[in-house]
mmCIF file of C-alpha atoms in Angstrom:
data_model
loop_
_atom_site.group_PDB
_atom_site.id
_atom_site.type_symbol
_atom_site.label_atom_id
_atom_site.label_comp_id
_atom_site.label_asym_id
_atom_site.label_seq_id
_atom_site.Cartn_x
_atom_site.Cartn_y
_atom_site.Cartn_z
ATOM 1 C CA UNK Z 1 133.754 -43.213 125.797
ATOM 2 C CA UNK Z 2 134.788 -45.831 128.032
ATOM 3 C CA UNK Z 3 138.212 -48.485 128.073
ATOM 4 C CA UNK Z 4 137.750 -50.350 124.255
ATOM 5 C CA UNK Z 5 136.220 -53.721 124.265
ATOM 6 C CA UNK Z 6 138.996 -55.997 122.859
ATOM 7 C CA UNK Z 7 138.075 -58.841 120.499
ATOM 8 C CA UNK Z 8 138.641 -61.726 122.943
ATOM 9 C CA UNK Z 9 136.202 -59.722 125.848
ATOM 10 C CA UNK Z 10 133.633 -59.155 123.111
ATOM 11 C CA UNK Z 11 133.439 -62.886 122.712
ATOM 12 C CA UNK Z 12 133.527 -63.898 126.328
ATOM 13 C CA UNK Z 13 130.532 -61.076 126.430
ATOM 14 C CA UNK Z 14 128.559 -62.959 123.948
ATOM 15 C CA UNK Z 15 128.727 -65.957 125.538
ATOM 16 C CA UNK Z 16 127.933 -65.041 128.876
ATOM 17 C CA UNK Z 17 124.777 -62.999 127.757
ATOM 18 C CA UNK Z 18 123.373 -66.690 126.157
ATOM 19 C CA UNK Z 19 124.629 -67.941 129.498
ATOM 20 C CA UNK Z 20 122.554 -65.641 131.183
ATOM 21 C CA UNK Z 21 119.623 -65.843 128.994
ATOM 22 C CA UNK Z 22 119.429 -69.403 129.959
ATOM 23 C CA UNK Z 23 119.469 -68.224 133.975
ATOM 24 C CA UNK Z 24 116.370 -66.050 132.841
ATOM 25 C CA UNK Z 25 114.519 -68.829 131.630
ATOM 26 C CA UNK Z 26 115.202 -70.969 134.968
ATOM 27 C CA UNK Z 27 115.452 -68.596 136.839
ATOM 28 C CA UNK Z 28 116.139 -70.465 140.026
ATOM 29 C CA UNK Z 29 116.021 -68.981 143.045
ATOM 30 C CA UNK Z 30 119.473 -68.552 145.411
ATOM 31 C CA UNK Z 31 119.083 -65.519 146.996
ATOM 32 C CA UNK Z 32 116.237 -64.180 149.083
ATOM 33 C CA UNK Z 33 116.365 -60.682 151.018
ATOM 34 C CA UNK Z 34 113.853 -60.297 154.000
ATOM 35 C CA UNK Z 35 113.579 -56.414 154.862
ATOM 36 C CA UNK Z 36 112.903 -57.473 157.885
ATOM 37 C CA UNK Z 37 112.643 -53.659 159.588
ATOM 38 C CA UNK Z 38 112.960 -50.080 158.412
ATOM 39 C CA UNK Z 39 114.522 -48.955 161.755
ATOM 40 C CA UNK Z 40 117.866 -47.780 162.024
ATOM 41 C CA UNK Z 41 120.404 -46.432 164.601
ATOM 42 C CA UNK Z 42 121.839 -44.204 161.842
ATOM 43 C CA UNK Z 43 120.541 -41.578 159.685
ATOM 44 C CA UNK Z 44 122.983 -41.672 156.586
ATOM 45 C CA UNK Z 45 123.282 -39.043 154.292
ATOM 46 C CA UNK Z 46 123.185 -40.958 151.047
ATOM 47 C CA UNK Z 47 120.286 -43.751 152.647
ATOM 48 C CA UNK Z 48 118.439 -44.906 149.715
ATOM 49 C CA UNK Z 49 115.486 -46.267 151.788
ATOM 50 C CA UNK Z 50 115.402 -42.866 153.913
ATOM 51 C CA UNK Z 51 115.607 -45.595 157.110
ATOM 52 C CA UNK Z 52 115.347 -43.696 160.979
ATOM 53 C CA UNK Z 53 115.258 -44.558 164.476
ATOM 54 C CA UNK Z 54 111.462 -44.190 164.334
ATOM 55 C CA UNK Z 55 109.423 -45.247 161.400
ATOM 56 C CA UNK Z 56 105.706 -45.599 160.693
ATOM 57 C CA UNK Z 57 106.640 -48.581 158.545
ATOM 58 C CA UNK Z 58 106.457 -51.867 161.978
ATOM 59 C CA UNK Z 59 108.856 -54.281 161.473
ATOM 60 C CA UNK Z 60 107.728 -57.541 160.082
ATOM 61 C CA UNK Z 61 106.686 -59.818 162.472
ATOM 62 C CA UNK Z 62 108.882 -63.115 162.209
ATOM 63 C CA UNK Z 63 106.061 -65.249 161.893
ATOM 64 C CA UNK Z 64 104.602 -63.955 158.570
ATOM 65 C CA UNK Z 65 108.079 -64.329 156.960
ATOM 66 C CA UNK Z 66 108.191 -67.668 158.423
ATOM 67 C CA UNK Z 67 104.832 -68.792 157.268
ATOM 68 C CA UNK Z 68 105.250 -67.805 153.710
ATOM 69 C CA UNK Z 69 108.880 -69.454 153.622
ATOM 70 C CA UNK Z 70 107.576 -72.824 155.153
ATOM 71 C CA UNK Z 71 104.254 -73.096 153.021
ATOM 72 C CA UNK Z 72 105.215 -71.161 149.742
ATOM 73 C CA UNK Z 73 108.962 -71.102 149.139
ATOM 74 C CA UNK Z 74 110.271 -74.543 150.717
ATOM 75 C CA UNK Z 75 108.212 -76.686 149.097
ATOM 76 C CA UNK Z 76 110.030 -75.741 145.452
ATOM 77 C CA UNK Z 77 113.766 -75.294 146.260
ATOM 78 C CA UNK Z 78 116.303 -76.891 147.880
ATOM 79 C CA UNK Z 79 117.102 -74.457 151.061
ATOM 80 C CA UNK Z 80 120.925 -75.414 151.019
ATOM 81 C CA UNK Z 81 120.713 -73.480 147.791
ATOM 82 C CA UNK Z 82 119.180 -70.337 148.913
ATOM 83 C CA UNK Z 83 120.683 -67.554 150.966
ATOM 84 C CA UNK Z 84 118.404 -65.278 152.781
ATOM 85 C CA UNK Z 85 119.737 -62.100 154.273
ATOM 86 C CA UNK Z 86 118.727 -59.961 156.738
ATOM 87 C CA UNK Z 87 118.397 -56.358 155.738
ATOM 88 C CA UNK Z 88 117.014 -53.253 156.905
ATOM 89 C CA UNK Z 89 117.287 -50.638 158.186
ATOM 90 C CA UNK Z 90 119.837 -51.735 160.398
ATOM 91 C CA UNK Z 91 118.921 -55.389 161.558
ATOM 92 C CA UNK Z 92 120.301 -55.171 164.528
ATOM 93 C CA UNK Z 93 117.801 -53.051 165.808
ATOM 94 C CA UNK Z 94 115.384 -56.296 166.080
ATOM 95 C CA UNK Z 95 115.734 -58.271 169.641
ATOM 96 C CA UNK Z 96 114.833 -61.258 167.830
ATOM 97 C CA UNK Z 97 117.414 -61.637 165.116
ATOM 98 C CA UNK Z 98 119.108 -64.847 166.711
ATOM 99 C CA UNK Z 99 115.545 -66.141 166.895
ATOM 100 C CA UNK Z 100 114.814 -65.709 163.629
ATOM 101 C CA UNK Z 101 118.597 -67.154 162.499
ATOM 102 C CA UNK Z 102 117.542 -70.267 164.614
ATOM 103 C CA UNK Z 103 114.591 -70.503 163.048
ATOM 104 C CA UNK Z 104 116.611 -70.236 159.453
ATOM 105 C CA UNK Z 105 119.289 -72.637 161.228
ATOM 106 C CA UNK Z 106 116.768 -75.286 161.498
ATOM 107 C CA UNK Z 107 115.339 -75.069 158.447
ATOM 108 C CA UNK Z 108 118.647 -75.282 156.560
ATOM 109 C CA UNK Z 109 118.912 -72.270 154.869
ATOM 110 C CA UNK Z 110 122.161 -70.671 155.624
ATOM 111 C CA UNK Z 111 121.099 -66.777 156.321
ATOM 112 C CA UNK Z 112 123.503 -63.697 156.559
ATOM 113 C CA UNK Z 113 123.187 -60.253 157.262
ATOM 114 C CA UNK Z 114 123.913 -56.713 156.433
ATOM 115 C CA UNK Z 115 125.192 -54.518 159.508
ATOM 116 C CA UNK Z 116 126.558 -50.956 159.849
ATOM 117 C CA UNK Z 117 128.479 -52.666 162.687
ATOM 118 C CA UNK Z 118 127.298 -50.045 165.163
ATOM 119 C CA UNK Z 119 125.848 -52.734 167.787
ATOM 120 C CA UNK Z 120 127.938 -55.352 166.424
ATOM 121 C CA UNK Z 121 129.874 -56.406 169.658
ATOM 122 C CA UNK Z 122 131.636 -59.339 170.655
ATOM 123 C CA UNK Z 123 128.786 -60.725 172.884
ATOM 124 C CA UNK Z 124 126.183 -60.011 169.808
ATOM 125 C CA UNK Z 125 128.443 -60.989 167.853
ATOM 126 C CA UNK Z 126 129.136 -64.496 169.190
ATOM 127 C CA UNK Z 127 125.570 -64.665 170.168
ATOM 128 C CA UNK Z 128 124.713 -64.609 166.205
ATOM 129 C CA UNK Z 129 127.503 -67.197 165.728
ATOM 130 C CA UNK Z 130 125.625 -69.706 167.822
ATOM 131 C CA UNK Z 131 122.273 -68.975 165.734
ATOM 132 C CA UNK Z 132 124.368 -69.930 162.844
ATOM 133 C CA UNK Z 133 124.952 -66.810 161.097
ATOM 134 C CA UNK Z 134 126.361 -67.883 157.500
ATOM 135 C CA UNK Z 135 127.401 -64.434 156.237
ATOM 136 C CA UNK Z 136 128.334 -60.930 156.986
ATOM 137 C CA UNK Z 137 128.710 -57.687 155.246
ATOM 138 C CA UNK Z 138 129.928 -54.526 157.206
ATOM 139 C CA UNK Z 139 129.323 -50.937 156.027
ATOM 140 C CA UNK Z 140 132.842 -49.149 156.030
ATOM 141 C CA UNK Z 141 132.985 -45.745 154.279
ATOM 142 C CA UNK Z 142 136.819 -44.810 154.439
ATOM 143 C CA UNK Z 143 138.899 -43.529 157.696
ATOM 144 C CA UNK Z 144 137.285 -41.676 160.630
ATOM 145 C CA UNK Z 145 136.541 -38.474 158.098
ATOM 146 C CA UNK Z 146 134.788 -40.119 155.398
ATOM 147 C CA UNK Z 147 132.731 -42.255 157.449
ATOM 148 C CA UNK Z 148 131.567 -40.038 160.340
ATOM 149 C CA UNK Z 149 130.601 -37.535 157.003
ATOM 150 C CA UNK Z 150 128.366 -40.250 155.968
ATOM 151 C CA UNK Z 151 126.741 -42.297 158.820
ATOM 152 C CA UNK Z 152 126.675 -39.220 160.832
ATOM 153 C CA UNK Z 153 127.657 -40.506 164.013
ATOM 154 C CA UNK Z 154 130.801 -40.065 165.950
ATOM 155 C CA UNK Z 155 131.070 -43.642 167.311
ATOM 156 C CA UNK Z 156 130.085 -45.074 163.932
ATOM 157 C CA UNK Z 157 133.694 -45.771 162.675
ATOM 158 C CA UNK Z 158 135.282 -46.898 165.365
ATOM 159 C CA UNK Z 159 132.667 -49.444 166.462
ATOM 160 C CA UNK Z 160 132.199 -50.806 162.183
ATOM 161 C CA UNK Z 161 135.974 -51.117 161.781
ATOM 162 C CA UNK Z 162 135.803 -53.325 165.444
ATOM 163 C CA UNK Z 163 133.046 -55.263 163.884
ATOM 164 C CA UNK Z 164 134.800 -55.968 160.407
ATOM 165 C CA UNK Z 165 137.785 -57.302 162.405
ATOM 166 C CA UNK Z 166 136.325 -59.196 164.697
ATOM 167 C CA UNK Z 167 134.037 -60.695 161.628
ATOM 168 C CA UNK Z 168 137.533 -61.089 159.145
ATOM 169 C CA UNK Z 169 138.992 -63.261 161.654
ATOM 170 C CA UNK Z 170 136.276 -65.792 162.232
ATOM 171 C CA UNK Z 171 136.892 -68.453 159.548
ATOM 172 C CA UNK Z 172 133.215 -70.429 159.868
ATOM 173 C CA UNK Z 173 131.633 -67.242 158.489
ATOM 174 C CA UNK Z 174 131.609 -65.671 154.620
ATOM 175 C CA UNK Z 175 132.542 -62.105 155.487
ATOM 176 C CA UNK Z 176 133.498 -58.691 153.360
ATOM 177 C CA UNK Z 177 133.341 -55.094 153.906
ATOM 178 C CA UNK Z 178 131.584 -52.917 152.004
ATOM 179 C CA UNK Z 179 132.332 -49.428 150.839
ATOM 180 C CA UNK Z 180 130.657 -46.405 149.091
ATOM 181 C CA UNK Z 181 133.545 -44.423 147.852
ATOM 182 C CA UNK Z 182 132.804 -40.694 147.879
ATOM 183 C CA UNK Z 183 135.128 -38.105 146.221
ATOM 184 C CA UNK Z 184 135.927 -37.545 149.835
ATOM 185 C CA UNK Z 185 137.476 -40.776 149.901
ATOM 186 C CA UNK Z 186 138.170 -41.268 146.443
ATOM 187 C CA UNK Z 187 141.745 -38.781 147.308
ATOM 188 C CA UNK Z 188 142.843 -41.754 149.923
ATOM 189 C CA UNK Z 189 141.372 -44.706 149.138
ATOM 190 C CA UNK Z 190 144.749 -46.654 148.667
ATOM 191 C CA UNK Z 191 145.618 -45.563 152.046
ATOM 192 C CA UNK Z 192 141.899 -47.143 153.283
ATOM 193 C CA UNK Z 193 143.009 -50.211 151.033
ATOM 194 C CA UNK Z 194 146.229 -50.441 153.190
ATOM 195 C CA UNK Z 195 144.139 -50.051 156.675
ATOM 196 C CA UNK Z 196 141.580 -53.093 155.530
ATOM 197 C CA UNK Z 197 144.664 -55.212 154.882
ATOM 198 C CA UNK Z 198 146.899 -54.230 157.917
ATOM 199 C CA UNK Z 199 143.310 -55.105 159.965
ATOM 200 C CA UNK Z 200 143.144 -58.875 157.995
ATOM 201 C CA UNK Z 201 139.954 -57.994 156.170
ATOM 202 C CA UNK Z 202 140.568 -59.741 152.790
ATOM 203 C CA UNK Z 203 137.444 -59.087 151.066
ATOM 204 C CA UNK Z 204 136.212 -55.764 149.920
ATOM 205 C CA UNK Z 205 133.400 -54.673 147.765
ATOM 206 C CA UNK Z 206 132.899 -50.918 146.100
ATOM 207 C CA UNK Z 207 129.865 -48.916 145.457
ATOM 208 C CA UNK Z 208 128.919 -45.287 144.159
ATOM 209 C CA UNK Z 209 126.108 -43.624 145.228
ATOM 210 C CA UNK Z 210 123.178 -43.060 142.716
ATOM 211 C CA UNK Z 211 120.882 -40.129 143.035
ATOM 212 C CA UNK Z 212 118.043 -41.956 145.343
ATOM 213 C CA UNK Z 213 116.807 -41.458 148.731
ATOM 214 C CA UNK Z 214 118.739 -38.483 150.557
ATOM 215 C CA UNK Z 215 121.603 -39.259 147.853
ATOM 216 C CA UNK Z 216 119.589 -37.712 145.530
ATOM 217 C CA UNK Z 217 119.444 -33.913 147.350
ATOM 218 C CA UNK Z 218 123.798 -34.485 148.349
ATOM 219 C CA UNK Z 219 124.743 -34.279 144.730
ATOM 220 C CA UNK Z 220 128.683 -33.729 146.445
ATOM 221 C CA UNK Z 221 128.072 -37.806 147.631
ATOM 222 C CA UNK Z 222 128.370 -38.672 143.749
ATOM 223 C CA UNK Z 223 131.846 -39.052 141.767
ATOM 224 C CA UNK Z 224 132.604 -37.068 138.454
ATOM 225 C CA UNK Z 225 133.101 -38.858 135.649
ATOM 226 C CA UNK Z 226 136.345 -38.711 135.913
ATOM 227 C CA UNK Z 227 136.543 -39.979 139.258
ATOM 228 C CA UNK Z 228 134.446 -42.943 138.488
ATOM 229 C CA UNK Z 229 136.992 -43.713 135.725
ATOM 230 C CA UNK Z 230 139.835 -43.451 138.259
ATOM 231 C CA UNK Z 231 137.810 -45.478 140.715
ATOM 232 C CA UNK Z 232 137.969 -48.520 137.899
ATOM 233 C CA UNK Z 233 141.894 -48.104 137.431
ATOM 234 C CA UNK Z 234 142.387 -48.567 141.326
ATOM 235 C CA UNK Z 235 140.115 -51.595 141.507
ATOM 236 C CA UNK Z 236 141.875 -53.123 138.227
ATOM 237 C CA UNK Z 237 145.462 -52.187 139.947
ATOM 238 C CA UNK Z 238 144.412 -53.359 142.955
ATOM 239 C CA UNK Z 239 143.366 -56.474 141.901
ATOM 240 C CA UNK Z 240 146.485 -57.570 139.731
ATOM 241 C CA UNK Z 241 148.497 -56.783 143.054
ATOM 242 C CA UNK Z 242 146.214 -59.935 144.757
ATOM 243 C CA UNK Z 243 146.669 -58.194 148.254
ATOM 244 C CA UNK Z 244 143.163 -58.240 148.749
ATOM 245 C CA UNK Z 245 140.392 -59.144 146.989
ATOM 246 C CA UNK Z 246 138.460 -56.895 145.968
ATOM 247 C CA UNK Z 247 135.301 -56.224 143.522
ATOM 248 C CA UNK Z 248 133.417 -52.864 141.961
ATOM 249 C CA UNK Z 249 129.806 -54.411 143.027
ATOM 250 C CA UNK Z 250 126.912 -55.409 140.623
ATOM 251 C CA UNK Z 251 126.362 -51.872 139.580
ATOM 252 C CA UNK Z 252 125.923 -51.524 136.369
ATOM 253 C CA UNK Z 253 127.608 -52.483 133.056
ATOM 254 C CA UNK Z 254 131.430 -50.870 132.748
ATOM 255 C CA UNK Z 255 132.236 -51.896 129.059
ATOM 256 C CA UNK Z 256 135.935 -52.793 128.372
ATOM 257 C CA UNK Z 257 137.008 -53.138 132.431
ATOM 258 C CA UNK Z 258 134.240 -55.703 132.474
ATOM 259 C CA UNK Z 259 135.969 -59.126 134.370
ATOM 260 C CA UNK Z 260 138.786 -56.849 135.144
ATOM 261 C CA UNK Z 261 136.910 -55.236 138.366
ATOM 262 C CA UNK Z 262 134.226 -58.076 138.736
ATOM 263 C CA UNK Z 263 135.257 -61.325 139.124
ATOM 264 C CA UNK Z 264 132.500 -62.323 136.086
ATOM 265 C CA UNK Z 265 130.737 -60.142 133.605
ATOM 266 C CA UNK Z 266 128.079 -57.897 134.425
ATOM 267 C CA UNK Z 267 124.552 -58.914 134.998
ATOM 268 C CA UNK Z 268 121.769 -58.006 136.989
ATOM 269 C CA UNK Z 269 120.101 -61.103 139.100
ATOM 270 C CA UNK Z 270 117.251 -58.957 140.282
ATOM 271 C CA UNK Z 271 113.623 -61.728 139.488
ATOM 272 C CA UNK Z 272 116.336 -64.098 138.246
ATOM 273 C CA UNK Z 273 117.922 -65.844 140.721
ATOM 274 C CA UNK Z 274 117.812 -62.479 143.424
ATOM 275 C CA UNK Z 275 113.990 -61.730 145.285
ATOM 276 C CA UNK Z 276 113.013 -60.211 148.318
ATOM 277 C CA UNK Z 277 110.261 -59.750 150.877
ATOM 278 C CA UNK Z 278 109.803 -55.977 151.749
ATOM 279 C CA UNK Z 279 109.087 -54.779 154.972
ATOM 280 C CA UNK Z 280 105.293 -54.279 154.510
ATOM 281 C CA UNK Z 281 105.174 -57.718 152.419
ATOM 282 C CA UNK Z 282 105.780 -56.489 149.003
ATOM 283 C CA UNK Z 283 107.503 -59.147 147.261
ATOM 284 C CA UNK Z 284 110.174 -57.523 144.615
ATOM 285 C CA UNK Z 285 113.952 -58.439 143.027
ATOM 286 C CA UNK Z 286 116.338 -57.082 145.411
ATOM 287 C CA UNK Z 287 115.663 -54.296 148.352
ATOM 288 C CA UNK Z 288 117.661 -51.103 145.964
ATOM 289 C CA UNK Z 289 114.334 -51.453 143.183
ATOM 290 C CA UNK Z 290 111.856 -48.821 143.286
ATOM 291 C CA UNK Z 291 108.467 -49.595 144.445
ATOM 292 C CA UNK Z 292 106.610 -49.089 141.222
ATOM 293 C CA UNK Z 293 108.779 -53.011 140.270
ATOM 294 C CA UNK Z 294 106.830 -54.442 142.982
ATOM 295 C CA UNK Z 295 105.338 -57.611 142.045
ATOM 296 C CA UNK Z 296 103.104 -58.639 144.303
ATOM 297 C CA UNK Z 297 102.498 -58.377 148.129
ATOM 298 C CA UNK Z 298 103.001 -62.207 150.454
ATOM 299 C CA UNK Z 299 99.736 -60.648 152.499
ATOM 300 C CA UNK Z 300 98.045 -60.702 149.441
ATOM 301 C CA UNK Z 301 99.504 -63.503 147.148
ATOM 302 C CA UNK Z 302 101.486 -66.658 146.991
ATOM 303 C CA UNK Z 303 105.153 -65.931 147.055
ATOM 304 C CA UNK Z 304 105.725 -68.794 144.742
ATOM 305 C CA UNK Z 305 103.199 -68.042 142.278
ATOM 306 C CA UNK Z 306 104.455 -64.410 141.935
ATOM 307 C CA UNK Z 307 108.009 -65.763 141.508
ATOM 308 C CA UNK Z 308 106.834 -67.873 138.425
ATOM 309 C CA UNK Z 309 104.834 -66.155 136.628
ATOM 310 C CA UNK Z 310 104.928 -61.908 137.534
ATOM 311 C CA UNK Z 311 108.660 -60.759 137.057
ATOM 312 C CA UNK Z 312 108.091 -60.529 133.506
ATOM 313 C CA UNK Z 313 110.004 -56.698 133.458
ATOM 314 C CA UNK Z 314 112.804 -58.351 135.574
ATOM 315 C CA UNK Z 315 113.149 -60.997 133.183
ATOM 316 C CA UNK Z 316 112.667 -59.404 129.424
ATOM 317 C CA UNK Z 317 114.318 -56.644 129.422
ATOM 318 C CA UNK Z 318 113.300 -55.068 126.151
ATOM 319 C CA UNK Z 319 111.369 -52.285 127.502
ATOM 320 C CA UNK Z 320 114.302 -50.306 128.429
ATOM 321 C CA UNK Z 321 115.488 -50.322 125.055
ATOM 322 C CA UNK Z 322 114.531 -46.369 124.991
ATOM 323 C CA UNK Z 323 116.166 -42.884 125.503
ATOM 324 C CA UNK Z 324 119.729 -43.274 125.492
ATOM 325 C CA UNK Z 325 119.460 -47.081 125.051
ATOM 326 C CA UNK Z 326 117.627 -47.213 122.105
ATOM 327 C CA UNK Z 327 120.076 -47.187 119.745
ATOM 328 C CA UNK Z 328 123.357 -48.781 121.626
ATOM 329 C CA UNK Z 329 125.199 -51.294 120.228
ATOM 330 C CA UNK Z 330 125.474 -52.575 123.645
ATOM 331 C CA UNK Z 331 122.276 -53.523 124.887
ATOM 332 C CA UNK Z 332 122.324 -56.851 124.837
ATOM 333 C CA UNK Z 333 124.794 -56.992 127.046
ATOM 334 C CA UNK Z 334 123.893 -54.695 129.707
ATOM 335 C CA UNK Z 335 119.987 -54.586 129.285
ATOM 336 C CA UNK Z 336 119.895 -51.595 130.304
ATOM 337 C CA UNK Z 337 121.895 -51.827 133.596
ATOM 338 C CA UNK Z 338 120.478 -52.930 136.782
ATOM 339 C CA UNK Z 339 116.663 -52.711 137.767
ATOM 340 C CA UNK Z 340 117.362 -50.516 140.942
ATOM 341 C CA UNK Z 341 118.694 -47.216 138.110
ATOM 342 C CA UNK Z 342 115.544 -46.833 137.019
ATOM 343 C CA UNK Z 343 113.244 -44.519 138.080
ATOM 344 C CA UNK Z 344 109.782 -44.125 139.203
ATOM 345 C CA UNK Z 345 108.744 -43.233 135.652
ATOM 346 C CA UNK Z 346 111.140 -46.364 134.661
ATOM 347 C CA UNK Z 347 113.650 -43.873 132.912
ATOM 348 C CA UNK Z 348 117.649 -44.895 133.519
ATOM 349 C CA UNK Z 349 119.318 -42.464 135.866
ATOM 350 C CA UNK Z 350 123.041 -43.455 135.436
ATOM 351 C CA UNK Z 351 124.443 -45.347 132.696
ATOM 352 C CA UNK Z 352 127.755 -46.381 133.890
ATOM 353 C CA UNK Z 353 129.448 -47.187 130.352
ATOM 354 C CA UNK Z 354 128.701 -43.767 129.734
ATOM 355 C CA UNK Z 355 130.114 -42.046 132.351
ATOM 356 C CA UNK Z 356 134.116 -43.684 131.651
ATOM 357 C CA UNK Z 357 135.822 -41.238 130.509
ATOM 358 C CA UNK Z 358 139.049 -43.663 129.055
#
């Protein structure tokens, strides 16, 4: 099993899980993710929400999103305190994204986005800028290789890696690149590490793919176990060096490298501080969770009502206590890992503790 939880990490565990069992019971909202289209000018191999250039799914029309943010979310929060960002699909694809980050602008939410950098160029780019774009993530997959592999398209790397530049250098923006390590890139990542911090991007965020989507037919997109346990040595290394910082992301729960690849222990914010407004109006915790979480639908119901009172298997995690986490001692810490592992029948497909192999 997994790295051994010292004494001094088992207490700082403790105390964070009554730490977050208080953020349960507030559960405030900060974050807010608007699908705002399925469309996308890729077609990734490991594309959890199956996105495409065409889709029988419309985009959202701005105005709905707008009318249920105006009359049932802004009345209750403060929107300084609330992110919203922009995902898809590729958002880009949508003519009216520095509309709708006006629109956000105005309102005083600060809004961000989620780009595969493809049609991220400097005139879009600065165009975004003056609509007040907040924050950035760019999808990065490893050199030339790795990435094409992936997103599938022979222009994709060159045109991200311009994007993540051009985004690290612009200081009035919150910016990182994100990466999902493949074995294929597992061999060079501290090579790739090298290239993000020759290029000044500072802030870098990890993933592994999960078996979901057209991940879940690629089975060579996935890491061994032992892989995955090498994967949380380089981030720890990495991280002691302080060249750049970077983070495994919100995953799952990894046992004793907990706080030494995160920059806090493990939990998952999904109906506690994290919702989101699907395309078609379903209203859920973040965009990864399977449709059978859904909660409610903003056509259908009031957005605030639903946040209030209907994440009650976001919030009490107790049902997952089954299968493999029936009887672990560890529960309580990771209940169950994060909402988007589970299923449509609600079973856990990857237990990360599990798979660390020292």
């Amino acid at each position: 099993m997994g790295k051994r939880i010292g004494l001094r990490k088992r207490i700082g565990l403790e105390l964070f899980s009554r730490l977050h069992q208080q953020d349960v019971e507030r559960h405030e909202l900060r974050t807010l993710f608007w699908e705002c289209t399925l469309r996308c000018n890729l077609n990734c191999r490991h594309c959890g929400s199956d996105c495409r250039t065409e889709t029988l799914q419309p985009d959202m029309p701005a105005e709905d999103f707008f009318r249920t943010l105006d009359t049932q979310i802004t009345p209750h929060v403060d929107p300084h305190r609330v992110l919203v960002i922009l995902s898809g699909g590729e958002v880009l694809v949508r003519r009216d994204l520095e509309r709708i980050g006006r629109n956000l602008y105005d309102r005083e939410y600060p809004w961000g986005m989620v780009t595969n950098g493809l049609a991220l160029d400097e005139r879009r780019f600065e165009s975004l800028l003056r609509s007040g774009l907040h924050a950035m993530t760019v999808s990065l997959d490893g050199f030339a290789e790795e990435h094409t592999y992936i997103r599938r398209n022979a222009q994709s790397f060159e045109r991200a890696l311009a994007a993540a530049e051009r985004a690290a250098h612009e200081s009035s923006i919150a910016f990182d690149v994100v990466t999902c390590v493949t074995p294929r890139l597992l061999n060079r990542i501290e090579e790739f590490r090298d290239l993000l911090i020759d290029r000044g991007i500072r802030n870098w965020r990890l993933f592994t793919i999960f078996p979901v989507g057209r991940a879940a037919s690629d089975p060579g997109l996935q890491l061994s176990d032992e892989e995955f346990t090498l994967l949380m040595q380089f981030i720890a290394r990495t991280r002691k060096e302080g060249r750049i910082q970077v983070a495994y992301s919100c995953e799952g729960f990894l046992g004793g490298y907990e706080t030494e690849v995160r920059n806090r222990f493990y939990t998952c914010q999904a109906g506690v501080s994290v919702a989101s407004i699907r395309v078609d109006g379903s209203i859920s915790g973040c965009t990864s969770i399977r449709s059978n979480f859904h909660q409610g639908n903003i056509y259908r119901d009031d957005f605030w009502e639903v946040w209030t009172n209907r994440f009650g298997k976001f919030r009490d995690r107790e049902w997952a206590r089954r299968g493999k986490c029936a009887d672990c001692s560890l529960f309580r810490y990771c209940l169950g890992n994060g909402m988007h592992l589970h299923g449509d029948d609600e079973e856990l497909l990857v237990c990360h503790y599990e798979r660390l192999t020292k």
